[in-house]
Amino acid sequence: MIDVQQVTRYFNRVMAVDNVSFQVEKGEILGFLGPNAAGKTTTMRILTTYLPATSGTAKVAGFDVHDQSMEVRKRIGYLPENPPLYTEMRVQDYLDFVAKIKGVSPVDRKKAVADAMAKTGISHEGKRIIKQLSKGFKQRVGLAQALVHNPDVLILDEPTVGLDPKQIIEVRELIKSLSGTHTIILSTHILPEVSMTCERVVIIDKGKVVAEDTPDNLTRKLAGSQRLHASIAGPQGDIQTALEKLPGVTQVRQLGFADANKAQPFLIESKAEKGIGPELAKIVISRGWDLYELKSESLSLEDVFLRVTTTEEEVNRP
């Protein structure tokens, strides 16, 4: 449904997007991630025909974004980070206006507006003037305008900005419900939201794609180490020394303070190919210590994001 091939974009001599390529299948939800100034918004603006690429090609539903921009626009719903609202208009009138300029026929327009408001939970706000709405409801109106013509593709830039936790969950469920019938690119800084919503992730940094896969596959590929949390009661110094001597262990850290059982929590890192859980349990039992907890910790999408977007210079910066 979306095919981006070697897209590059310069602003004067500054390269904002550098040879970016990726595809999005029909009905898929793709998380598009990157730090500030990584090239995310520029890429989305190219896909939505707001900006031309300096080189490379991008197609949406088989139509070239440069040569067939009007066909692309008919098939895309776009929610930019700052929703394009006419704040002096009433919600219903604004959505009717958007539906009209997006080519929805007069006979279908009323139902299209009603459906978009229902999906985004603003049916009861139809008569309100947009500037009188809270930031969260303005964001919902922005999402409704992206949906009003029932597009094949939705490109959403920070769709939950300004929403409260309940609204975030509702919008997240809405986005998930749209998969299958709509192809969605979701850009957000809320990484847990990506894990819960997106089937695949593209991470861009300094204009380049630095990682692409499912969230689970990315964490497995980039883990490089195994983390265990253990809560052990006994002489803390002896426990620390014993854990550090386990084969494959690279680091042992005490976490916080001992609990009511005098059990001290530890974080143990080891090489990924070394499963140290059984050996750790044997050591604890043989020394007569008490093991209250032993659990593994998976690499989170936040960890993956930091690893692929943090340079060695940034790691070593004082």
Coordinates of C-alpha atoms in Angstrom, one line a residue:
M1 CA 0.0 0.0 0.0
I2 CA 2.9 2.4 0.7
D3 CA 6.3 2.0 -1.0
V4 CA 9.1 4.3 -0.2
Q5 CA 12.4 3.8 -2.2
Q6 CA 15.6 5.7 -1.6
V7 CA 13.9 9.0 -0.7
T8 CA 16.2 11.9 0.0
R9 CA 15.3 15.5 0.9
Y10 CA 17.6 18.5 1.2
F11 CA 16.8 21.9 2.6
N12 CA 19.4 24.0 0.9
R13 CA 22.6 22.1 1.8
V14 CA 21.1 20.3 4.9
M15 CA 20.1 16.7 4.3
A16 CA 16.9 16.0 6.3
V17 CA 16.1 12.6 4.8
D18 CA 18.9 10.4 3.6
N19 CA 18.1 7.5 1.2
V20 CA 15.1 6.2 3.2
S21 CA 13.3 3.0 2.1
F22 CA 10.5 1.1 3.6
Q23 CA 7.1 -0.5 2.8
V24 CA 3.8 -0.8 4.6
E25 CA 1.4 -3.6 3.7
K26 CA -2.3 -3.1 3.2
G27 CA -4.1 -3.0 6.6
E28 CA -0.9 -2.8 8.6
I29 CA -0.1 -0.4 11.5
L30 CA 3.5 0.9 11.2
G31 CA 5.1 2.8 14.1
F32 CA 7.4 5.5 12.7
L33 CA 9.8 6.6 15.4
G34 CA 12.8 8.8 15.8
P35 CA 14.2 11.6 18.0
N36 CA 13.5 15.3 17.3
A37 CA 14.9 16.4 13.9
A38 CA 15.4 12.8 12.8
G39 CA 13.4 13.3 9.6
K40 CA 10.1 11.8 10.6
T41 CA 7.9 14.8 9.8
T42 CA 9.7 15.5 6.6
T43 CA 9.1 11.9 5.4
M44 CA 5.4 12.1 6.3
R45 CA 5.1 15.4 4.5
I46 CA 6.6 13.8 1.4
L47 CA 4.1 10.9 1.6
T48 CA 1.2 13.3 2.0
T49 CA 2.4 15.4 -1.0
Y50 CA 3.1 18.5 1.1
L51 CA 6.8 18.4 0.2
P52 CA 8.6 17.0 -2.9
A53 CA 11.5 14.6 -2.4
T54 CA 14.9 15.8 -3.8
S55 CA 15.4 12.2 -5.1
G56 CA 13.9 8.8 -4.8
T57 CA 10.3 7.6 -5.2
A58 CA 7.3 7.1 -3.0
K59 CA 4.0 5.5 -3.9
V60 CA 0.7 5.3 -2.0
A61 CA -1.9 2.8 -3.3
G62 CA 0.1 2.5 -6.4
F63 CA 0.1 6.2 -7.2
D64 CA 3.3 8.3 -7.3
V65 CA 3.3 11.1 -4.7
H66 CA 5.0 13.5 -7.1
D67 CA 3.5 12.7 -10.4
Q68 CA 0.0 11.7 -9.2
S69 CA -0.4 13.9 -6.1
M70 CA -4.2 14.4 -6.5
E71 CA -4.8 10.7 -6.6
V72 CA -2.7 10.2 -3.5
R73 CA -4.5 13.0 -1.6
K74 CA -7.9 11.2 -2.3
R75 CA -6.6 8.1 -0.5
I76 CA -4.8 9.7 2.5
G77 CA -6.1 11.0 5.8
Y78 CA -3.4 13.1 7.5
L79 CA -3.3 14.3 11.1
P80 CA -0.3 16.6 11.5
E81 CA 1.1 17.3 15.0
N82 CA -0.8 20.6 15.0
P83 CA -4.3 19.8 13.7
P84 CA -5.5 22.0 10.8
L85 CA -8.6 23.4 12.4
Y86 CA -10.7 26.5 11.6
T87 CA -11.4 27.4 15.2
E88 CA -14.2 29.9 14.4
M89 CA -16.3 27.1 12.9
R90 CA -18.6 24.6 14.6
V91 CA -17.3 21.1 14.7
Q92 CA -20.0 19.7 12.5
D93 CA -19.8 22.5 9.9
Y94 CA -16.0 22.2 9.8
L95 CA -16.1 18.4 9.2
D96 CA -18.8 18.9 6.5
F97 CA -16.5 21.5 4.9
V98 CA -13.5 19.1 5.0
A99 CA -15.6 16.3 3.6
K100 CA -16.6 18.6 0.7
I101 CA -13.1 19.6 -0.3
K102 CA -12.0 15.9 0.0
G103 CA -14.6 14.9 -2.6
V104 CA -17.3 13.3 -0.5
S105 CA -20.5 13.5 -2.5
P106 CA -23.4 15.6 -1.1
V107 CA -25.6 12.6 -0.7
D108 CA -22.9 10.8 1.5
R109 CA -21.6 13.8 3.3
K110 CA -23.9 13.8 6.3
K111 CA -23.3 10.2 7.1
A112 CA -19.6 10.6 6.6
V113 CA -19.5 13.4 9.1
A114 CA -21.6 11.5 11.6
D115 CA -19.5 8.4 11.3
A116 CA -16.2 10.3 11.8
M117 CA -17.6 12.0 14.9
A118 CA -18.9 8.8 16.3
K119 CA -15.6 7.0 15.8
T120 CA -13.7 9.8 17.5
G121 CA -16.2 10.2 20.4
I122 CA -17.2 13.8 19.5
S123 CA -20.8 13.3 18.4
H124 CA -22.1 15.3 21.3
E125 CA -19.8 18.2 20.4
G126 CA -21.1 18.8 16.9
K127 CA -22.7 22.2 17.6
R128 CA -19.7 23.5 19.6
I129 CA -17.4 26.2 18.2
I130 CA -13.9 24.5 17.9
K131 CA -12.0 27.2 19.8
Q132 CA -14.2 26.5 22.8
L133 CA -13.1 22.9 23.0
S134 CA -10.4 21.5 25.3
K135 CA -7.1 20.6 23.7
G136 CA -8.0 16.9 23.9
F137 CA -11.2 17.4 22.0
K138 CA -9.5 19.6 19.4
Q139 CA -7.2 16.7 18.8
R140 CA -10.2 14.4 18.3
V141 CA -11.6 16.9 15.7
G142 CA -8.3 16.7 14.0
L143 CA -8.5 12.9 13.9
A144 CA -12.1 13.1 12.6
Q145 CA -11.0 15.3 9.7
A146 CA -8.4 12.7 8.7
L147 CA -11.1 10.0 8.8
V148 CA -14.1 11.8 7.3
H149 CA -13.5 10.7 3.7
N150 CA -12.8 7.1 4.7
P151 CA -9.3 7.0 3.3
D152 CA -7.2 3.9 2.4
V153 CA -4.2 5.3 4.3
L154 CA -4.0 7.2 7.6
I155 CA -0.8 9.1 8.5
L156 CA -1.0 10.2 12.1
D157 CA 1.6 12.5 13.7
E158 CA 1.4 12.4 17.5
P159 CA -2.4 11.6 17.5
T160 CA -2.7 11.4 21.3
V161 CA -1.0 14.7 22.2
G162 CA -3.0 16.6 24.8
L163 CA -5.3 13.7 25.7
D164 CA -5.8 12.5 29.2
P165 CA -5.0 8.8 30.1
K166 CA -8.6 7.6 29.5
Q167 CA -8.8 9.4 26.1
I168 CA -5.3 8.0 25.1
I169 CA -6.7 4.5 25.7
E170 CA -9.8 5.2 23.7
V171 CA -7.8 6.7 20.7
R172 CA -5.4 3.8 20.9
E173 CA -8.3 1.3 20.7
L174 CA -9.8 3.3 17.8
I175 CA -6.5 3.2 15.9
K176 CA -6.3 -0.6 16.4
S177 CA -9.9 -1.0 15.3
L178 CA -9.0 0.7 12.0
S179 CA -6.3 -1.7 11.0
G180 CA -7.3 -4.1 8.3
T181 CA -9.6 -1.6 6.6
H182 CA -7.0 1.2 6.7
T183 CA -3.2 1.2 6.4
I184 CA -1.8 3.4 9.2
I185 CA 1.5 5.1 9.8
L186 CA 1.7 6.2 13.4
S187 CA 4.4 8.6 14.6
T188 CA 4.6 9.1 18.4
H189 CA 7.0 9.7 21.2
I190 CA 5.0 7.4 23.6
L191 CA 6.9 4.2 23.0
P192 CA 4.7 1.9 25.1
E193 CA 1.8 3.1 22.8
V194 CA 3.8 1.7 19.8
S195 CA 4.3 -1.7 21.5
M196 CA 0.6 -1.9 22.2
T197 CA -0.6 -0.7 18.8
C198 CA 1.8 -1.3 16.0
E199 CA 2.6 -4.5 14.2
R200 CA 6.0 -3.2 12.9
V201 CA 8.4 -0.4 13.7
V202 CA 10.7 1.8 11.6
I203 CA 13.2 3.8 13.6
I204 CA 14.8 6.8 11.8
D205 CA 17.7 8.8 13.1
K206 CA 19.7 11.7 11.4
G207 CA 17.6 11.1 8.3
K208 CA 18.4 7.4 8.0
V209 CA 16.5 4.2 8.8
V210 CA 18.5 2.6 11.6
A211 CA 16.1 -0.3 12.5
E212 CA 13.0 -2.0 11.1
D213 CA 11.2 -5.0 12.4
T214 CA 8.4 -6.1 14.7
P215 CA 8.8 -4.7 18.3
D216 CA 9.5 -8.2 19.6
N217 CA 12.1 -9.0 16.9
L218 CA 13.9 -5.7 17.5
T219 CA 14.3 -6.4 21.2
R220 CA 15.6 -9.9 20.6
K221 CA 18.1 -8.8 18.0
L222 CA 19.5 -5.9 20.0
A223 CA 19.3 -7.4 23.5
G224 CA 22.9 -8.6 23.6
S225 CA 22.6 -9.4 27.3
Q226 CA 20.2 -11.1 29.7
R227 CA 18.9 -9.3 32.7
L228 CA 17.7 -11.1 35.9
H229 CA 16.1 -9.6 39.0
A230 CA 16.8 -11.5 42.1
S231 CA 15.8 -10.8 45.7
I232 CA 18.1 -12.7 48.1
A233 CA 18.4 -12.6 51.9
G234 CA 21.9 -13.1 53.3
P235 CA 25.2 -11.3 53.7
Q236 CA 25.0 -8.7 51.0
G237 CA 28.8 -8.6 50.4
D238 CA 29.0 -12.3 50.1
I239 CA 26.0 -12.4 47.8
Q240 CA 27.4 -9.7 45.5
T241 CA 30.8 -11.6 45.2
A242 CA 29.1 -14.9 44.5
L243 CA 26.9 -13.5 41.8
E244 CA 29.8 -11.7 40.1
K245 CA 31.7 -15.0 39.9
L246 CA 28.9 -16.8 38.0
P247 CA 30.0 -17.7 34.4
G248 CA 28.9 -15.1 31.9
V249 CA 27.9 -12.4 34.4
T250 CA 29.0 -8.9 33.3
Q251 CA 27.5 -6.7 36.0
V252 CA 25.8 -7.0 39.4
R253 CA 24.0 -4.1 41.0
Q254 CA 22.1 -3.7 44.2
L255 CA 18.7 -2.1 43.7
G256 CA 17.3 0.0 46.6
F257 CA 17.1 -1.4 50.1
A258 CA 16.3 -4.8 51.7
D259 CA 12.6 -5.5 52.3
A260 CA 10.8 -6.7 55.4
N261 CA 12.3 -10.2 54.9
K262 CA 15.8 -8.7 54.8
A263 CA 16.0 -9.7 51.1
Q264 CA 18.2 -7.4 49.0
P265 CA 17.1 -6.9 45.3
F266 CA 19.8 -7.3 42.7
L267 CA 20.0 -6.7 39.0
I268 CA 22.3 -9.2 37.2
E269 CA 23.4 -8.8 33.6
S270 CA 25.0 -11.6 31.7
K271 CA 25.8 -12.6 28.1
A272 CA 22.7 -13.4 26.1
E273 CA 23.7 -17.0 25.4
K274 CA 24.3 -17.7 29.1
G275 CA 21.2 -18.7 31.0
I276 CA 22.4 -18.2 34.6
G277 CA 19.1 -18.7 36.4
P278 CA 19.6 -22.3 37.4
E279 CA 23.3 -21.7 38.5
L280 CA 22.2 -18.7 40.5
A281 CA 19.5 -20.7 42.3
K282 CA 22.1 -23.5 43.1
I283 CA 24.5 -21.0 44.6
V284 CA 21.9 -19.4 46.8
I285 CA 20.6 -22.8 48.1
S286 CA 24.1 -24.2 48.7
R287 CA 25.1 -21.1 50.8
G288 CA 21.9 -21.4 52.9
W289 CA 20.6 -18.0 51.7
D290 CA 16.9 -17.4 51.0
L291 CA 15.8 -16.7 47.4
Y292 CA 12.5 -14.7 47.4
E293 CA 12.4 -13.7 43.7
L294 CA 14.0 -14.6 40.4
K295 CA 12.7 -13.2 37.2
S296 CA 14.1 -12.2 33.8
E297 CA 13.7 -8.7 32.3
S298 CA 13.1 -8.2 28.6
L299 CA 14.6 -5.3 26.7
S300 CA 11.9 -2.7 26.2
L301 CA 11.2 -0.7 23.0
E302 CA 12.5 2.3 24.9
D303 CA 15.9 0.5 25.4
V304 CA 15.9 -0.4 21.7
F305 CA 15.1 3.2 20.7
L306 CA 18.0 4.5 22.8
R307 CA 20.5 2.0 21.6
V308 CA 19.9 2.7 17.9
T309 CA 19.6 6.5 18.2
T310 CA 22.4 7.2 20.7
T311 CA 25.9 7.8 19.4
E312 CA 29.1 6.7 21.1
E313 CA 29.9 10.4 21.6
E314 CA 26.6 10.9 23.4
V315 CA 27.2 7.9 25.7
N316 CA 30.7 9.2 26.6
R317 CA 29.6 12.8 27.1
P318 CA 30.3 14.0 30.6

